[in-house]
Structure formats: C-alpha cells, structure tokens
Amino acid sequence: MRVLVIGAGMGGLTASLALRAHGHEVTVYERVRQNRPVGAAISIWSNGVKCLNYLGLGDKVKALGGPMDNLAYVDGLTGDTLCRFSLDPLVEQVGQKPYPVSRAELQAMLFDEVGAENIRLGHNLVGVEDDGETVTAHFENGETATGDVLIGADGAHSTVRQYVLGGPTERRYSGYVNYNGLVPISADLAPADQWTTWVGQGKRASVMPIANGRFYFFLDVPLPLGLSPDKDAYKADLSEYFSGWAPPVQHLIGTLDPATTNRVEIHDIEPFMTWTRGRVALLGDAGHSTTPDIGQGGCQAFEDAIVLAMALQTNTLGIEDALVRYQNRRNERTAELVLRARKRADVTHGVDMAVTQAWYDELSREDGTTIIRGIVANIVGNPVS
Ligand code: FAD
C-alpha cells in the first residue's frame, strides 16, 4: 500500500517505520521547513521503549536514555525527603527500563531512521479528499499526493482531525503552566541517578537524568491562561512563584537558561472515540491529546504506530475496516489514560488543595509500592508486552 503520513513528530515517524517494516511504501509530509522538535526532553516509559525495541531501535533509545534508577519526592518548602525508592521493582514487573531522553536527540534518531528522502518538509496539509478508492492530500504549497491510506499524525491542533470529525475540537486548559529545559547534572540539585520532584502549594519542580550528564527539568505553576510569555522575565517570575522553596529549587532557577527554556500552557482534549473516516485515520496527539502528568502522550503515539501497522496487515475486509479495527483497539486505552492524566494533573496542581494536601501526606508514608503500581497500570495493556 502507499501510505501518506501527515506530521513528522514522534508519532508520524514511528508510524512510518512500523508501516515500512510491514512492506508499505510510506511518505511523511511535515509542515515545518526544518526538523526541529519543540520541548526539551521526554520520559519514555517502559511501554514506549518496548515499541521502539520492536522497531529495532532498542540500542539507539538506550544510548539516549538517562540512568533513572530511583525516584524521590521532596517537600518543596522544607527540603525534607517525603519518600525515596528504587525503580528496580518496576523494571522487574514490566520487563523494561524507562528512558528519559532529549527530544532533539530522539527526533533526530527517528528522522534518520525514516530517512530525509522519505520526508517532505514544508508541506502544510490544508485539505483531504477520499474518493473511496484512493485518498488525496492537498498542501498549502499547491502540491497534492495520492495514496491508499492517509494517517493524521499532525498533533494536538490536527487538521486531519477536523476532516475526520467534521469540525473543530475544543482544547481544555488544565490550569497550569509548565516550564521545561535542560541543565547540567549537579550535586547541588539532586542525585544523578534519580527522578527527584519537589512538591508544595500545588506546584512542583522536578529533575530527571538524561544521557551525557544532563537533567531534564520542569517547573509547574497553576496560573491563568494567556499571560504574555516574556523569556527575559522567566527567572524573576519563577523566583517569585517558588519564593521560600528549598535551596536545590533556587539553584535550579538560578542555573536554567531562559533562552532555551520552554513555557507551555498545558491543555488536553476530551477523549473522543471516532478516529477514522474512510481511508483516513488519526494517530498520536491528533487522536488523544493529553496533559503530560503521567508521561504517556508520546508513548501512546508509539503504541498507535505498532497497532496501526498490525491492523493494516490483516485488512481482509478492506482498508476502511482495518482502520476501524485499529481505532477500536486504541481508543478506549488512550481515553482512559487521558482521563487518568487529567486527574493526576488536578491532584498535583492543587485544584482542590485539601485533596492535594492529602496526597502530600500520602507521599510521606509511601514506600514505592503505590507509585510503582500506578506506573505499572499505565504500562500494561501495551501491544508489545
Ligand atoms: P507532535 O509531536 O505534535 O507532532 C505533530 C507534527 O505534525 C508536528 O511536527 C507538526 O509540525 C506537524 N503538523 C501539524 N499540522 C500539520 C499540517 N497541517 N500539515 C503537515 N504537518 C503538520 N509524552 C510522553 O510519552 N512522555 C513524556 O514525558 C511527555 N512529556 C511531555 C511534557 C510536556 C510539557 C508536553 C507538552 C507533552 C509531553 N508529552 C510526553 C506528550 C508528547 O510530547 C506528545 O504526546 C507527542 O509529542 C505526540 O506526538 P505526535 O507525533 O502525535 O504529535
């Protein structure tokens, strides 16, 4: 089959690799003119890593991954450790280490695997036409491309989704802003092999090790939507938001480079079950846009890619039927994870401070069992377990 994939993010690129591995001819169309990912880093949980292993990328993703062996929560104001435990029991239960990785390095690795010759940059999809036999993509630059199947991996603001659902979709602001970036690993921040999170006041600061001596950091602050982002003010703003917090958090704010720090107003989309229309299907954030609170958005895009390729492999009742089967294997799992992440976001970010305080109290009694159980629950149900 000839497959048109719209979007060269982590979903579109892995879909391209999975479909190619099953013998299809795949071209990826991407609106930006340069391969440049947004965001600093990402945690690829064990289910996502397994998908990349399945695609033959195991050694490559391992090389990008940081040594995240332990997990700790710290009281942001007092600096007291609330809990600290090894992630070994997680790895034993699910059979794979998770890897926090640089987004730029992940994107470059996937881009190279797909091959620049199979990716058309500067192609902004503006229209889709399905005549029942073929599907045609129309691009802003006047070009068109025709194939047997079109996959909309065009992210949270998807144009393909609008075609599939027949209209626009509302994004829902989750009430907090996430600042993220990379800083050198330093003992003034946290142990180099640990995912450390400081919590308090419905805010959090976090560092996770990625390869080559760097921490991925993020700082979450409940804020109104639409404040004007001014990079020059990031440090002053963060110092105010985290005033009185423990020395490592102050050190993090002092160390970060505002020029390379991202500021994201976190949104999700109410889960919806229709991902296909004729020969067109959604994949990744286009089909299930989530808050990042359980670190599963990208991992679910990887899972979509594998299931899509499997579904198209057995299209005995036709392509449309295979796409519906793909949709039906994916939409319930991703809907549940979007809602789980939303709930986690509310607890973490003080939507009801009594609930958030109860969570802080639980953290001080945690020995790792409950948190690991929660992470395992996100991982099981993946297609390559
Ligand atoms: P995208 O990465 O958004 O890629 C879509 C691509 O489509 C883009 O390149 C875009 O330019 C292109 N495109 C858009 N419109 C068009 C068009 N009309 N024509 C052509 N091309 C188009 N997930 C995890 O698994 N773990 C994490 O730790 C994690 N942390 C996160 C932290 C933050 C702060 C955020 C915001 C998200 C996080 N996520 C995480 C989620 C993850 O980033 C997304 O789920 C993932 O990027 C989705 O990949 P995608 O390919 O579906 O979409």
Coordinates of C-alpha atoms and ligand atoms in Angstrom, one line a residue:
M1 CA 0.0 0.0 0.0
R2 CA 1.0 3.6 -0.5
V3 CA 0.6 5.4 2.8
L4 CA 0.6 9.2 3.3
V5 CA 1.6 10.2 6.9
I6 CA 0.9 13.8 7.9
G7 CA 3.2 15.1 10.6
A8 CA 6.9 14.2 11.3
G9 CA 6.6 14.2 15.1
M10 CA 7.4 11.1 17.2
G11 CA 4.0 9.6 16.2
G12 CA 4.3 10.1 12.4
L13 CA 7.9 9.0 12.3
T14 CA 7.3 5.8 14.3
A15 CA 4.2 5.0 12.2
S16 CA 6.3 5.4 9.1
L17 CA 8.9 2.9 10.5
A18 CA 6.2 0.4 11.6
L19 CA 4.3 0.6 8.3
R20 CA 7.5 0.3 6.3
A21 CA 8.6 -2.8 8.3
H22 CA 5.3 -4.4 7.1
G23 CA 6.2 -3.7 3.5
H24 CA 4.2 -0.5 2.7
E25 CA 5.5 2.5 0.8
V26 CA 5.3 5.4 3.2
T27 CA 5.9 9.2 2.7
V28 CA 5.8 11.6 5.6
Y29 CA 4.6 15.2 4.9
E30 CA 5.6 17.8 7.5
R31 CA 4.6 21.5 7.5
V32 CA 7.8 22.9 9.1
R33 CA 10.8 23.5 6.9
Q34 CA 13.4 22.3 9.4
N35 CA 13.4 19.2 11.6
R36 CA 13.3 20.9 15.0
P37 CA 11.4 19.4 17.9
V38 CA 9.5 21.5 20.5
G39 CA 10.3 20.8 24.1
A40 CA 13.5 19.8 25.9
A41 CA 13.1 16.1 26.9
I42 CA 10.5 13.4 27.4
S43 CA 10.3 10.3 29.6
I44 CA 9.7 7.2 27.5
W45 CA 8.1 4.8 29.9
S46 CA 8.7 1.0 29.5
N47 CA 5.7 0.6 27.1
G48 CA 7.1 3.2 24.8
V49 CA 10.6 1.8 25.0
K50 CA 9.2 -1.7 24.1
C51 CA 7.6 -0.2 21.0
L52 CA 10.9 1.2 19.9
N53 CA 12.6 -2.1 20.7
Y54 CA 10.0 -3.8 18.5
L55 CA 11.0 -1.4 15.7
G56 CA 14.7 -2.4 16.1
L57 CA 15.7 0.8 17.8
G58 CA 16.4 -0.7 21.3
D59 CA 20.1 0.1 21.4
K60 CA 19.6 3.6 20.0
V61 CA 17.0 4.6 22.5
K62 CA 19.0 3.1 25.3
A63 CA 22.0 5.2 24.3
L64 CA 19.9 8.4 24.6
G65 CA 18.4 7.4 28.0
G66 CA 19.4 8.7 31.3
P67 CA 20.2 6.5 34.4
M68 CA 16.8 6.9 36.1
D69 CA 17.2 4.2 38.8
N70 CA 15.5 5.8 41.8
L71 CA 12.5 8.1 42.4
A72 CA 12.1 10.6 45.2
Y73 CA 9.6 13.2 46.4
V74 CA 10.8 16.1 48.5
D75 CA 8.8 18.7 50.4
G76 CA 9.5 21.8 48.3
L77 CA 9.4 24.2 51.2
T78 CA 11.3 22.3 53.9
G79 CA 13.6 20.3 51.6
D80 CA 12.7 17.1 53.7
T81 CA 12.6 13.9 51.7
L82 CA 9.0 12.5 51.7
C83 CA 9.9 9.2 50.1
R84 CA 12.7 7.7 48.1
F85 CA 12.8 4.3 46.4
S86 CA 14.4 2.2 43.7
L87 CA 12.6 1.7 40.4
D88 CA 14.0 -1.8 40.1
P89 CA 10.7 -3.4 41.1
L90 CA 9.0 -1.5 38.3
V91 CA 11.5 -2.9 35.8
E92 CA 11.1 -6.4 37.2
Q93 CA 7.3 -6.2 36.8
V94 CA 7.2 -4.8 33.3
G95 CA 10.4 -6.2 31.8
Q96 CA 11.9 -2.9 30.6
K97 CA 13.7 0.1 32.0
P98 CA 12.1 3.5 31.2
Y99 CA 14.4 6.1 29.5
P100 CA 14.1 9.9 29.9
V101 CA 15.6 11.3 26.6
S102 CA 16.4 14.6 24.9
R103 CA 13.6 15.4 22.5
A104 CA 16.0 16.8 19.9
E105 CA 18.1 13.6 20.1
L106 CA 15.0 11.3 19.9
Q107 CA 13.6 13.3 17.0
A108 CA 17.0 13.3 15.1
M109 CA 17.3 9.5 15.7
L110 CA 13.8 8.8 14.3
F111 CA 14.3 11.2 11.4
D112 CA 17.5 9.5 10.4
E113 CA 15.8 6.1 10.6
V114 CA 13.0 7.2 8.4
G115 CA 15.4 8.9 6.0
A116 CA 15.2 12.5 4.8
E117 CA 14.4 11.2 1.3
N118 CA 11.1 9.9 2.7
I119 CA 10.1 13.1 4.5
R120 CA 8.7 16.1 2.6
L121 CA 9.3 19.2 4.8
G122 CA 7.4 22.4 4.0
H123 CA 4.2 20.5 3.2
N124 CA 1.3 22.0 5.3
L125 CA -1.8 19.9 4.8
V126 CA -4.8 22.0 4.1
G127 CA -7.3 19.5 2.6
V128 CA -8.2 15.8 2.3
E129 CA -10.2 14.1 -0.4
D130 CA -11.3 10.4 -0.3
D131 CA -13.0 9.0 -3.4
G132 CA -13.4 5.5 -2.0
E133 CA -10.5 4.1 -4.0
T134 CA -7.7 6.5 -3.1
V135 CA -7.1 9.4 -0.7
T136 CA -5.5 12.7 -1.8
A137 CA -3.7 15.2 0.4
H138 CA -3.7 18.9 -0.6
F139 CA -0.9 21.1 0.6
E140 CA -0.7 24.8 1.1
N141 CA 2.2 25.0 -1.5
G142 CA -0.2 23.8 -4.2
E143 CA 1.2 20.2 -4.3
T144 CA -1.0 17.1 -3.9
A145 CA -0.2 13.5 -3.0
T146 CA -2.4 10.4 -3.6
G147 CA -2.2 7.1 -1.7
D148 CA -4.3 4.2 -0.4
V149 CA -4.4 5.4 3.2
L150 CA -3.8 8.8 5.0
I151 CA -2.6 8.9 8.6
G152 CA -3.2 12.2 10.5
A153 CA -0.2 12.3 12.9
D154 CA -0.4 16.1 12.9
G155 CA -0.5 16.7 16.6
A156 CA -2.9 18.4 19.1
H157 CA -4.0 21.1 16.6
S158 CA -4.6 18.5 13.9
T159 CA -6.1 19.5 10.6
V160 CA -6.8 15.8 9.8
R161 CA -8.9 15.5 13.0
Q162 CA -11.1 18.3 11.7
Y163 CA -11.7 16.3 8.5
V164 CA -12.3 13.1 10.4
L165 CA -14.7 14.6 13.0
G166 CA -16.3 17.1 10.5
G167 CA -15.5 20.2 12.6
P168 CA -13.1 21.8 15.1
T169 CA -12.4 20.3 18.6
E170 CA -12.1 22.4 21.8
R171 CA -8.9 22.1 23.7
R172 CA -9.3 22.3 27.5
Y173 CA -6.8 24.3 29.6
S174 CA -5.7 22.3 32.6
G175 CA -5.0 25.3 34.8
Y176 CA -1.2 25.2 35.0
V177 CA 1.9 26.3 33.1
N178 CA 4.9 24.0 32.6
Y179 CA 8.4 25.5 32.2
N180 CA 10.9 22.9 31.0
G181 CA 14.5 22.7 29.8
L182 CA 17.9 21.1 30.3
V183 CA 20.6 21.9 32.9
P184 CA 23.9 20.1 33.7
I185 CA 23.6 17.4 36.4
S186 CA 24.9 18.8 39.7
A187 CA 25.0 17.6 43.3
D188 CA 23.5 20.9 44.3
L189 CA 20.3 19.8 42.6
A190 CA 19.8 16.1 43.2
P191 CA 21.4 12.6 42.8
A192 CA 22.4 11.9 39.2
D193 CA 20.5 8.6 39.0
Q194 CA 17.2 9.8 40.5
W195 CA 14.0 11.4 39.3
T196 CA 13.5 14.0 42.0
T197 CA 10.3 16.0 42.5
W198 CA 9.8 18.8 45.0
V199 CA 6.1 19.5 45.8
G200 CA 4.2 22.1 47.7
Q201 CA 1.5 24.8 47.3
G202 CA 0.0 22.9 44.2
K203 CA 3.3 23.5 42.4
R204 CA 6.2 21.2 41.6
A205 CA 9.8 21.3 40.5
S206 CA 11.4 18.2 39.0
V207 CA 14.6 16.9 37.6
M208 CA 15.2 13.7 35.6
P209 CA 18.5 12.5 34.3
I210 CA 19.0 12.1 30.5
A211 CA 22.2 10.9 28.8
N212 CA 25.5 12.8 28.9
G213 CA 25.3 14.4 32.3
R214 CA 22.1 16.5 31.8
F215 CA 19.0 16.8 33.9
Y216 CA 15.6 17.4 32.2
F217 CA 13.9 19.9 34.5
F218 CA 10.3 21.1 34.7
L219 CA 8.6 23.5 36.9
D220 CA 4.7 23.5 37.1
V221 CA 2.8 26.5 38.3
P222 CA -1.0 27.0 38.4
L223 CA -1.6 30.2 36.5
P224 CA -4.3 31.9 34.5
L225 CA -4.3 31.2 30.7
G226 CA -2.9 33.8 28.4
L227 CA -0.3 35.6 30.4
S228 CA 2.2 37.1 27.9
P229 CA 5.3 34.9 27.8
D230 CA 8.5 37.0 28.1
K231 CA 11.7 34.9 28.2
D232 CA 13.6 37.8 29.9
A233 CA 11.2 37.6 32.8
Y234 CA 11.2 33.8 33.3
K235 CA 13.8 33.8 36.1
A236 CA 12.2 36.6 38.0
D237 CA 8.7 35.0 37.6
L238 CA 10.0 31.6 38.7
S239 CA 11.8 33.1 41.7
E240 CA 8.6 34.7 42.7
Y241 CA 6.5 31.6 42.2
F242 CA 9.0 29.4 44.1
S243 CA 9.9 32.0 46.7
G244 CA 10.8 30.3 50.0
W245 CA 11.4 26.9 48.4
A246 CA 14.3 24.7 49.3
P247 CA 17.9 25.5 48.1
P248 CA 18.0 23.0 45.2
V249 CA 14.9 24.6 43.6
Q250 CA 16.5 28.0 43.9
H251 CA 19.7 26.6 42.4
L252 CA 17.7 25.2 39.5
I253 CA 16.1 28.5 38.8
G254 CA 19.5 30.2 39.1
T255 CA 21.1 27.7 36.7
L256 CA 18.4 27.4 33.9
D257 CA 18.9 29.3 30.7
P258 CA 15.7 31.3 29.8
A259 CA 16.7 31.3 26.1
T260 CA 16.4 27.5 25.9
T261 CA 13.6 27.1 28.5
N262 CA 10.1 26.3 27.1
R263 CA 6.9 27.7 28.7
V264 CA 3.8 25.6 27.9
E265 CA 0.2 26.2 28.9
I266 CA -0.9 22.7 29.5
H267 CA -4.1 21.5 27.6
D268 CA -5.9 18.3 26.8
I269 CA -8.9 17.3 24.7
E270 CA -11.9 15.5 26.0
P271 CA -11.5 11.9 24.7
F272 CA -13.4 11.0 21.6
M273 CA -13.9 7.6 20.1
T274 CA -14.0 8.3 16.3
W275 CA -10.5 8.2 14.8
T276 CA -11.3 7.2 11.2
R277 CA -13.2 8.4 8.2
G278 CA -13.0 6.1 5.2
R279 CA -9.3 5.7 4.3
V280 CA -8.1 8.3 6.8
A281 CA -7.1 7.7 10.5
L282 CA -5.7 9.7 13.4
L283 CA -2.6 8.8 15.4
G284 CA -0.8 10.3 18.4
D285 CA -1.9 13.6 19.8
A286 CA -4.3 14.1 16.9
G287 CA -6.4 11.3 18.3
H288 CA -5.7 11.7 22.0
S289 CA -4.2 14.9 23.3
T290 CA -3.3 14.6 27.0
T291 CA -1.7 16.5 29.8
P292 CA 1.8 15.3 30.4
D293 CA 1.1 14.3 34.0
I294 CA 1.7 10.5 33.6
G295 CA 4.2 10.9 30.7
Q296 CA 2.2 8.8 28.3
G297 CA 1.3 11.1 25.3
G298 CA 4.3 10.1 23.2
C299 CA 4.4 6.5 24.5
Q300 CA 0.8 6.1 23.3
A301 CA 1.7 7.5 19.9
F302 CA 4.3 4.7 19.6
E303 CA 1.7 2.1 20.6
D304 CA -0.7 3.5 18.0
A305 CA 2.0 3.1 15.3
I306 CA 2.5 -0.6 16.1
V307 CA -1.2 -1.4 16.3
L308 CA -1.9 0.5 13.1
A309 CA 0.7 -1.4 11.2
M310 CA -0.7 -4.7 12.6
A311 CA -4.2 -3.8 11.7
L312 CA -3.4 -2.9 8.1
Q313 CA -1.5 -6.2 7.8
T314 CA -4.7 -8.1 8.0
N315 CA -7.1 -5.9 6.0
T316 CA -9.1 -8.8 4.6
L317 CA -12.4 -6.8 4.8
G318 CA -10.7 -3.7 3.2
I319 CA -8.7 -0.7 4.4
E320 CA -11.7 1.1 6.0
D321 CA -12.4 -2.0 8.1
A322 CA -8.8 -2.3 9.1
L323 CA -8.7 1.3 10.2
V324 CA -11.8 0.9 12.3
R325 CA -10.2 -2.2 14.0
Y326 CA -7.1 -0.1 14.7
Q327 CA -9.3 2.7 16.2
N328 CA -11.2 0.2 18.3
R329 CA -8.1 -1.3 19.7
R330 CA -6.7 2.0 20.7
N331 CA -9.4 4.5 21.6
E332 CA -10.5 3.0 25.0
R333 CA -7.0 2.7 26.3
T334 CA -5.9 6.2 25.3
A335 CA -9.2 7.7 26.6
E336 CA -8.6 6.1 30.0
L337 CA -5.0 7.4 30.1
V338 CA -6.1 10.9 29.1
L339 CA -8.6 11.0 32.0
R340 CA -6.0 9.4 34.4
A341 CA -3.5 12.1 33.4
R342 CA -6.2 14.8 33.9
K343 CA -7.0 13.5 37.4
R344 CA -3.3 13.4 38.3
A345 CA -2.9 16.9 37.0
D346 CA -5.7 18.2 39.2
V347 CA -4.2 16.4 42.3
T348 CA -0.7 17.7 41.6
H349 CA -1.7 21.2 40.9
G350 CA -4.0 22.0 43.8
V351 CA -7.4 22.2 42.0
D352 CA -8.7 21.1 45.5
M353 CA -6.0 21.9 48.0
A354 CA -7.4 19.5 50.5
V355 CA -7.0 16.6 48.1
T356 CA -3.5 17.8 47.2
Q357 CA -2.5 18.1 50.9
A358 CA -3.8 14.5 51.4
W359 CA -1.6 13.4 48.5
Y360 CA 1.4 15.2 50.1
D361 CA 0.6 13.3 53.4
E362 CA 0.4 10.0 51.5
L363 CA 3.8 10.7 49.9
S364 CA 5.4 10.9 53.4
R365 CA 4.1 7.3 54.1
E366 CA 5.0 6.0 50.6
D367 CA 7.5 3.1 50.3
G368 CA 7.2 3.0 46.5
T369 CA 4.5 0.3 46.3
T370 CA 1.6 2.6 45.4
I371 CA 3.5 4.8 43.0
I372 CA 5.0 1.8 41.2
R373 CA 1.6 0.2 41.0
G374 CA 0.3 3.4 39.3
I375 CA 3.1 3.5 36.8
V376 CA 2.7 -0.3 36.0
A377 CA -1.1 0.3 35.4
N378 CA -0.2 2.8 32.7
I379 CA 2.3 0.4 31.1
V380 CA 0.3 -2.8 31.0
G381 CA -2.1 -3.1 28.1
N382 CA 0.6 -2.1 25.6
P383 CA 0.6 -4.0 22.3
V384 CA 4.1 -5.5 22.7
S385 CA 4.1 -6.6 26.3
Ligands
FAD1 P1 3.5 16.1 17.6 O1 4.8 15.8 18.3 O2 2.8 17.4 17.9 O3 3.9 16.2 16.0 C1 2.9 16.6 15.1 C2 3.7 17.1 13.8 O4 2.7 17.4 12.8 C3 4.5 18.3 14.0 O5 5.8 18.1 13.6 C4 3.7 19.4 13.3 O6 4.6 20.4 12.8 C5 3.1 18.6 12.2 N1 1.9 19.2 11.6 C6 0.9 19.8 12.3 N2 -0.1 20.2 11.4 C7 0.4 19.9 10.2 C8 -0.2 20.0 8.9 N3 -1.4 20.6 8.7 N4 0.5 19.5 7.8 C9 1.7 18.9 8.0 N5 2.3 18.7 9.2 C10 1.6 19.2 10.3 N6 4.8 12.2 26.4 C11 5.5 11.1 26.9 O7 5.3 10.0 26.4 N7 6.3 11.3 27.9 C12 6.6 12.5 28.5 O8 7.4 12.6 29.4 C13 5.9 13.6 28.0 N8 6.2 14.8 28.5 C14 5.5 15.9 28.0 C15 5.8 17.2 28.5 C16 5.2 18.3 28.0 C17 5.4 19.6 28.6 C18 4.3 18.2 26.9 C19 3.5 19.4 26.4 C20 4.0 16.9 26.4 C21 4.6 15.8 26.9 N9 4.4 14.5 26.3 C22 5.0 13.4 26.9 C23 3.5 14.3 25.2 C24 4.2 14.2 23.9 O9 5.0 15.4 23.7 C25 3.2 14.1 22.8 O10 2.2 13.2 23.1 C26 3.9 13.8 21.4 O11 4.7 14.8 21.1 C27 2.8 13.5 20.4 O12 3.5 13.2 19.2 P2 2.7 13.4 17.8 O13 3.7 12.9 16.8 O14 1.4 12.8 17.9 O15 2.5 15.0 17.7

